[in-house]
mmCIF file of C-alpha atoms in Angstrom:
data_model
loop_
_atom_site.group_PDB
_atom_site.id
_atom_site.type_symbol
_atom_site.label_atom_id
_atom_site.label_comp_id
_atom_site.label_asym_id
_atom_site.label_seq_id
_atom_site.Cartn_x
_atom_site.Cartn_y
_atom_site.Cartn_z
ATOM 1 C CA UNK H 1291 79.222 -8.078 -31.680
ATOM 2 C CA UNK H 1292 77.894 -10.952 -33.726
ATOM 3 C CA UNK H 1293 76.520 -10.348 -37.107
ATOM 4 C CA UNK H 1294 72.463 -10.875 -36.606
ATOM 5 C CA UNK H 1295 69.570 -10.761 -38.702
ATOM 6 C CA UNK H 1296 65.876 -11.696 -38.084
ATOM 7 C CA UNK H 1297 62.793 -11.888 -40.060
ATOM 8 C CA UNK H 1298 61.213 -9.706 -37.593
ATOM 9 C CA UNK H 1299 62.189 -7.340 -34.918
ATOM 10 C CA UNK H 1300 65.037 -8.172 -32.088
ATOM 11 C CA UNK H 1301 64.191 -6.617 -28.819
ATOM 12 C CA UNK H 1302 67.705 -8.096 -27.387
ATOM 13 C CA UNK H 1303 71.250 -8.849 -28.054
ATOM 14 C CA UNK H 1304 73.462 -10.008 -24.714
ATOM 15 C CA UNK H 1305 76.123 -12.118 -23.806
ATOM 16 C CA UNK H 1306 78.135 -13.656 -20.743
ATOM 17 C CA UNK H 1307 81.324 -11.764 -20.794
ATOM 18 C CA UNK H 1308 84.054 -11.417 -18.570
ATOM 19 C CA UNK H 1309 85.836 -8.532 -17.126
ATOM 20 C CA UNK H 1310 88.940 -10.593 -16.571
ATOM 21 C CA UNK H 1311 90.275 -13.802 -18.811
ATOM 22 C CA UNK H 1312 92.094 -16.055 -17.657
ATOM 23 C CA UNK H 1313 94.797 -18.292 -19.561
ATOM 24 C CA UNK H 1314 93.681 -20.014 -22.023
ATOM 25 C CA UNK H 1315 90.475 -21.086 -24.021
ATOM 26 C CA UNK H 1316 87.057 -19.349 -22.664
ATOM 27 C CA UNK H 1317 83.331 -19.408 -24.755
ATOM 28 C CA UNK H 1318 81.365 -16.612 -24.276
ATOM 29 C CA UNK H 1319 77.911 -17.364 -25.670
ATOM 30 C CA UNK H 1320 75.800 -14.520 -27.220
ATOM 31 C CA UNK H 1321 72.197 -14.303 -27.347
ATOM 32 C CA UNK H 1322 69.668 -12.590 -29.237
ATOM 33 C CA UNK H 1323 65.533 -12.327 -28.630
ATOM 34 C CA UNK H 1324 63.668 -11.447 -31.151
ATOM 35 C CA UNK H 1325 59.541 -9.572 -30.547
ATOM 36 C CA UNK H 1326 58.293 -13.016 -30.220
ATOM 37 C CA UNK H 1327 60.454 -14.295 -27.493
ATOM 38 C CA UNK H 1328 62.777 -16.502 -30.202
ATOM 39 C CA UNK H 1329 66.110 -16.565 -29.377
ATOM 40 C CA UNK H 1330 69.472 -18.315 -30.752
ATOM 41 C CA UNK H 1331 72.854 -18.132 -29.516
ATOM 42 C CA UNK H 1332 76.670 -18.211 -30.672
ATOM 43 C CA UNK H 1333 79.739 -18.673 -29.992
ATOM 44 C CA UNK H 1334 82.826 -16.547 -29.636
ATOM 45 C CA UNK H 1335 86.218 -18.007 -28.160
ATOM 46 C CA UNK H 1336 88.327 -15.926 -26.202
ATOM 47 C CA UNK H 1337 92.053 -17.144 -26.456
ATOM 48 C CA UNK H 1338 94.355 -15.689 -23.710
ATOM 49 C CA UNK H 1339 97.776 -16.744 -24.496
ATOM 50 C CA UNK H 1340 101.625 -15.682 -22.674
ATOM 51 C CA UNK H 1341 104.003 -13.666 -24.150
ATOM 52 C CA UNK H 1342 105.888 -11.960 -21.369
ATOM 53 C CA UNK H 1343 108.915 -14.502 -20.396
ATOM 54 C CA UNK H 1344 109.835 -14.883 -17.123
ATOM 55 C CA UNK H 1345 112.713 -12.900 -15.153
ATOM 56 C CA UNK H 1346 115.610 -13.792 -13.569
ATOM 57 C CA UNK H 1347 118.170 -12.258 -12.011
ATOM 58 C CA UNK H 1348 121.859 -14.669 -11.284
ATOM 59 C CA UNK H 1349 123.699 -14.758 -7.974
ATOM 60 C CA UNK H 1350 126.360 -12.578 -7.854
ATOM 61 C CA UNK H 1351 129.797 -13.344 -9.040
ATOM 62 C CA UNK H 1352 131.951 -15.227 -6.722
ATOM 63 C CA UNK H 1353 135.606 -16.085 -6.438
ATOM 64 C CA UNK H 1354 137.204 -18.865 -4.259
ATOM 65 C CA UNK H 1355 140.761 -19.934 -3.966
ATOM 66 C CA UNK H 1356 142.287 -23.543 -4.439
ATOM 67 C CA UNK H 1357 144.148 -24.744 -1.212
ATOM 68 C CA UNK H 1358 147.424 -25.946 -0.867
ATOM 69 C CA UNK H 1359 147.215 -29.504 -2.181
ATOM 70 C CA UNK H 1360 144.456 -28.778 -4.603
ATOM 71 C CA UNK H 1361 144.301 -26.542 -8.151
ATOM 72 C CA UNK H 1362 140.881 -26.638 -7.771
ATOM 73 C CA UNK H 1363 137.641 -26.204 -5.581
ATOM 74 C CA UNK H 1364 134.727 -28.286 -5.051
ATOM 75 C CA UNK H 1365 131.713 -28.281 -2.623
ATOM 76 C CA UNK H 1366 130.678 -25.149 -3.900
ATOM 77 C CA UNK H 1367 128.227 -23.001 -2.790
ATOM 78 C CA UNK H 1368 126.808 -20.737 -6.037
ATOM 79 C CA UNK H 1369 123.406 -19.264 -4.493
ATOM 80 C CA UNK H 1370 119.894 -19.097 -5.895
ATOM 81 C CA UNK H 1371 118.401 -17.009 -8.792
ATOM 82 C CA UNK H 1372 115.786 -14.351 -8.309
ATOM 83 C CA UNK H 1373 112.837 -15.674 -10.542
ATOM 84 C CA UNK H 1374 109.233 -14.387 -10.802
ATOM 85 C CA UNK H 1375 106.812 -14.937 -13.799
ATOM 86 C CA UNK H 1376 103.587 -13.244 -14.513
ATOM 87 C CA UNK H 1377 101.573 -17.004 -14.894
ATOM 88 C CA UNK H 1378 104.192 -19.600 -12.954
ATOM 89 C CA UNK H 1379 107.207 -20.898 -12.813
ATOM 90 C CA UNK H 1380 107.632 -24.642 -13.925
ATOM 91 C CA UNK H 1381 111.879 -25.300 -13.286
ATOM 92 C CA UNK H 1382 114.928 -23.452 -12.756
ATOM 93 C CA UNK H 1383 118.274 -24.750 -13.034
ATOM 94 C CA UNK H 1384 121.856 -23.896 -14.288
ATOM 95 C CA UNK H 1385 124.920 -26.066 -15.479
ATOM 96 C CA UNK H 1386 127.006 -25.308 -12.399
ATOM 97 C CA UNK H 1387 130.238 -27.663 -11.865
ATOM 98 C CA UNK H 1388 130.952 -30.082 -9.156
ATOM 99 C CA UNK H 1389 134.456 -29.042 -9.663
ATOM 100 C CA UNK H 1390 135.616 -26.174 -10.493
ATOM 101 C CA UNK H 1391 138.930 -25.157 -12.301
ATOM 102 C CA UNK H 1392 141.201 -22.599 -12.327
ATOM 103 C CA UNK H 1393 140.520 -19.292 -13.888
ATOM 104 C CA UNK H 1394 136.829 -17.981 -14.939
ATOM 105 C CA UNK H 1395 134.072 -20.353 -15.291
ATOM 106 C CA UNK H 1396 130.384 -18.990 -16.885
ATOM 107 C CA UNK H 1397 126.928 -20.970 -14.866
ATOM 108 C CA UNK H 1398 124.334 -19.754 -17.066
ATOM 109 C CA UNK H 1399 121.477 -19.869 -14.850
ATOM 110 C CA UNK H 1400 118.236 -20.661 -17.079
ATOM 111 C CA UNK H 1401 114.205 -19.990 -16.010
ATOM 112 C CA UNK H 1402 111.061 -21.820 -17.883
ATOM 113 C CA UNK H 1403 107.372 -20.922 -16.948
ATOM 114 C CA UNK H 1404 103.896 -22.783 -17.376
ATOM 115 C CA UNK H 1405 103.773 -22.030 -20.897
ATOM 116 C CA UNK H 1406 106.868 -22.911 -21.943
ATOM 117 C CA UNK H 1407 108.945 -19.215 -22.150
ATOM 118 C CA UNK H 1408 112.229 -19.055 -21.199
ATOM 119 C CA UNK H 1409 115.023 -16.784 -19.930
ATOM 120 C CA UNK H 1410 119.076 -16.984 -18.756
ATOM 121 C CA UNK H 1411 121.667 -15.221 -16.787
ATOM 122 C CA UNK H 1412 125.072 -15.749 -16.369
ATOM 123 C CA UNK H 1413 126.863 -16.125 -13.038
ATOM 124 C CA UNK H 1414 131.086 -16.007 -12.887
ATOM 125 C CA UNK H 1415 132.611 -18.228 -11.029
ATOM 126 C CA UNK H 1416 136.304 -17.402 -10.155
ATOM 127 C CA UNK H 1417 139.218 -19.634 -9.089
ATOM 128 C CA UNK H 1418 142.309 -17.598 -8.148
ATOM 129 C CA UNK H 1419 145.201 -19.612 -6.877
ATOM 130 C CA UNK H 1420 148.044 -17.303 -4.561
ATOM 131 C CA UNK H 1421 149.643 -20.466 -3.226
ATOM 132 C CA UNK H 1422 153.478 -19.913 -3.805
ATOM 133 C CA UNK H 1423 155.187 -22.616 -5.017
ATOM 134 C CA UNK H 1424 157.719 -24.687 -2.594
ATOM 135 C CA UNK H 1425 161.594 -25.299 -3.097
ATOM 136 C CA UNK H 1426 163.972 -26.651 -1.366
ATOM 137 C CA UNK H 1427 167.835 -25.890 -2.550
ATOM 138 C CA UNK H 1428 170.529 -28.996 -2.815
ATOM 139 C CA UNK H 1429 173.077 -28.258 0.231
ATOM 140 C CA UNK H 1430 176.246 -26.273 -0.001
ATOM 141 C CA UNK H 1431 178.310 -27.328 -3.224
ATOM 142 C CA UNK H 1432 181.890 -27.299 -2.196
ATOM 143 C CA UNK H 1433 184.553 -27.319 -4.763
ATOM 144 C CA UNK H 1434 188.212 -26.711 -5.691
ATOM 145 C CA UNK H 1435 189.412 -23.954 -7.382
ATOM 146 C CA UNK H 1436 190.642 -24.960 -11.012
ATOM 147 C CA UNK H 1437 194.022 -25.258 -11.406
ATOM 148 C CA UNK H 1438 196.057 -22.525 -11.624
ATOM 149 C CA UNK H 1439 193.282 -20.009 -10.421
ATOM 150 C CA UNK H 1440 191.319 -18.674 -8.047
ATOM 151 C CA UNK H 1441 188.158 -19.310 -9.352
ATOM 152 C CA UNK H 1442 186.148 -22.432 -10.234
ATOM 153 C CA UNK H 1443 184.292 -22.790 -13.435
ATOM 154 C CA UNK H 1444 182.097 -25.184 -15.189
ATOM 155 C CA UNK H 1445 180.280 -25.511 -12.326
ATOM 156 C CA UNK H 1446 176.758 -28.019 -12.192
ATOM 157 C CA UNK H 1447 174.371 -27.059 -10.127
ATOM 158 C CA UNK H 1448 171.544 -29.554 -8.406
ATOM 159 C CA UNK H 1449 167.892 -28.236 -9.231
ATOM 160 C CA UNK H 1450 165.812 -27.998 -6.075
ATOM 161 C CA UNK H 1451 162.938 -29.971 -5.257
ATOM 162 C CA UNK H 1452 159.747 -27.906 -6.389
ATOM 163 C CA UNK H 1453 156.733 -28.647 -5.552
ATOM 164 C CA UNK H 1454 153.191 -26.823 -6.436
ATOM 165 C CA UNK H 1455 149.344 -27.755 -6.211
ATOM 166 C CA UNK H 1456 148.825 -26.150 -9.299
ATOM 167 C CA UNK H 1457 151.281 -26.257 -12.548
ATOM 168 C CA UNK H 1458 155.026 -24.593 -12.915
ATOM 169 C CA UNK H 1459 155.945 -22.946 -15.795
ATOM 170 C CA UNK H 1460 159.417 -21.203 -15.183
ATOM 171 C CA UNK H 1461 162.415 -22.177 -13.391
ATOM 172 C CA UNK H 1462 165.572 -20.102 -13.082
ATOM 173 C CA UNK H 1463 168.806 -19.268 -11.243
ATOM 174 C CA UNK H 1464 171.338 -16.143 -11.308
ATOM 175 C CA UNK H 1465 174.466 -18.910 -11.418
ATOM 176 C CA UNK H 1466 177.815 -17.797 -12.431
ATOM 177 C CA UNK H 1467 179.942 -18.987 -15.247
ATOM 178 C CA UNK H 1468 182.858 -18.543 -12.806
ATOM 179 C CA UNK H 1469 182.671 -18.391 -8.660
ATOM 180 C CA UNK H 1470 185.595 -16.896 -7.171
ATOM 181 C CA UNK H 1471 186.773 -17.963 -4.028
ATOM 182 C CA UNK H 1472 184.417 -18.261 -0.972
ATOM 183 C CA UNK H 1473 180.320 -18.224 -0.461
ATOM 184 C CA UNK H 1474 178.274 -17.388 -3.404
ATOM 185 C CA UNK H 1475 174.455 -17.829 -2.924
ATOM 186 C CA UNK H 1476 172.620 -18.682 -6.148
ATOM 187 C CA UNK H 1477 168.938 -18.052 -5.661
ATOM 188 C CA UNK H 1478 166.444 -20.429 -7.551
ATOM 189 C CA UNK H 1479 163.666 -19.077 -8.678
ATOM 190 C CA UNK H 1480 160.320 -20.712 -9.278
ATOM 191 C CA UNK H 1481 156.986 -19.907 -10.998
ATOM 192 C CA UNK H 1482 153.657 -20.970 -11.569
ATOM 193 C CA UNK H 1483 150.679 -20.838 -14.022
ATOM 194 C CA UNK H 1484 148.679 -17.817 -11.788
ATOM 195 C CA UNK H 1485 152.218 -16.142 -11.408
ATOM 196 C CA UNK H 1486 153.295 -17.197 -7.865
ATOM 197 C CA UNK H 1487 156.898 -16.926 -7.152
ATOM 198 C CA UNK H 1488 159.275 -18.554 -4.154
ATOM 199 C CA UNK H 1489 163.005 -18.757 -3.964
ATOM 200 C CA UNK H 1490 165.449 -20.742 -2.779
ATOM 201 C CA UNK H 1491 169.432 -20.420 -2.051
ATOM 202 C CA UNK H 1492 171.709 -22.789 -3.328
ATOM 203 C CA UNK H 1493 175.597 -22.085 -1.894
ATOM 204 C CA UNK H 1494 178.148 -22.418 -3.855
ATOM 205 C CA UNK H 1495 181.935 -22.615 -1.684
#
């Protein structure tokens, strides 16, 4: 209530309230009436500002596999946020990938309302590669038996040709420092970065 004085009496004291305020700036104007039928007014401003920020809620976490020929995926579909805000929502938008790499990737998924309040999630995006790398083993390595014994030694052995869509990191064989006479099979063994494995045999006569 405004502070009021008057020389005489005031008979009345009113104003043009609301019961509900909307955002922003409103003037409600008081009045007072004095015995004579004087009256004056004032101002009050009503200021109605946002502090509730706006909700969202992320798509779910998704994974996705790389293909054969690629070590990563593109053309991916992420979803839509939830969002709701108690005034409006002005944009929503994230800083999703085009392409996206092997392993975990984080979209954080960020809301902004009318007045400028914000909120994030964060989405996982997964890229899991089970594609087994491919070998192929040199053919049979025939040789002679060292002289004097029934074994051959000092043997070299051709790597395969190994192929992956991703990256190798490991390969190995169980060779023998000495083959004795007849078939041995070496198997080849190749690895890559997400721990796929494929063999190959290699025969040694």
């Amino acid at each position: 209530t405004p502070t009021i004085t008057d020389n005489c009496t005031l008979v009345d004291t009113s104003n043009n309230e609301l019961a509900t305020y909307p955002l922003g700036i409103t003037q409600i104007t008081w009045t007072a009436e004095d015995n004579s039928g004087n009256t004056n007014t004032c101002i009050q401003v009503v200021e109605v500002t946002d502090n509730i920020v706006p909700s969202i809620t992320c798509p779910s976490d998704t994974t996705y596999y790389v293909s054969s020929v690629e070590c990563t995926v593109s053309g991916v579909d992420i979803g839509n946020a939830l969002t709701s805000d108690n005034c409006g929502v002005d944009t929503v938008y994230n800083d999703g990938l085009t392409v996206y790499p092997l392993g975990e990737t984080t979209v954080t998924w960020t809301i902004e309302d009318d007045n400028g309040l914000s909120n994030n999630c964060n989405q996982q995006i997964t890229v899991l590669d089970t594609i087994q790398p491919v070998l192929v083993c040199a053919d049979t390595l025939k040789v002679n038996v060292d002289a004097g014994l029934c074994t051959a030694s000092g043997l070299t052995l051709s790597v395969p040709t190994i192929t992956d869509n991703c990256t190798l990191v490991d390969t190995s064989n169980n060779e023998l420092g000495t083959y004795p006479l007849g078939i041995t099979e070496v198997t080849w063994t190749a690895e890559d970065n997400s721990g796929n494995t494929n063999t190959c045999i290699q025969v040694v006569e």
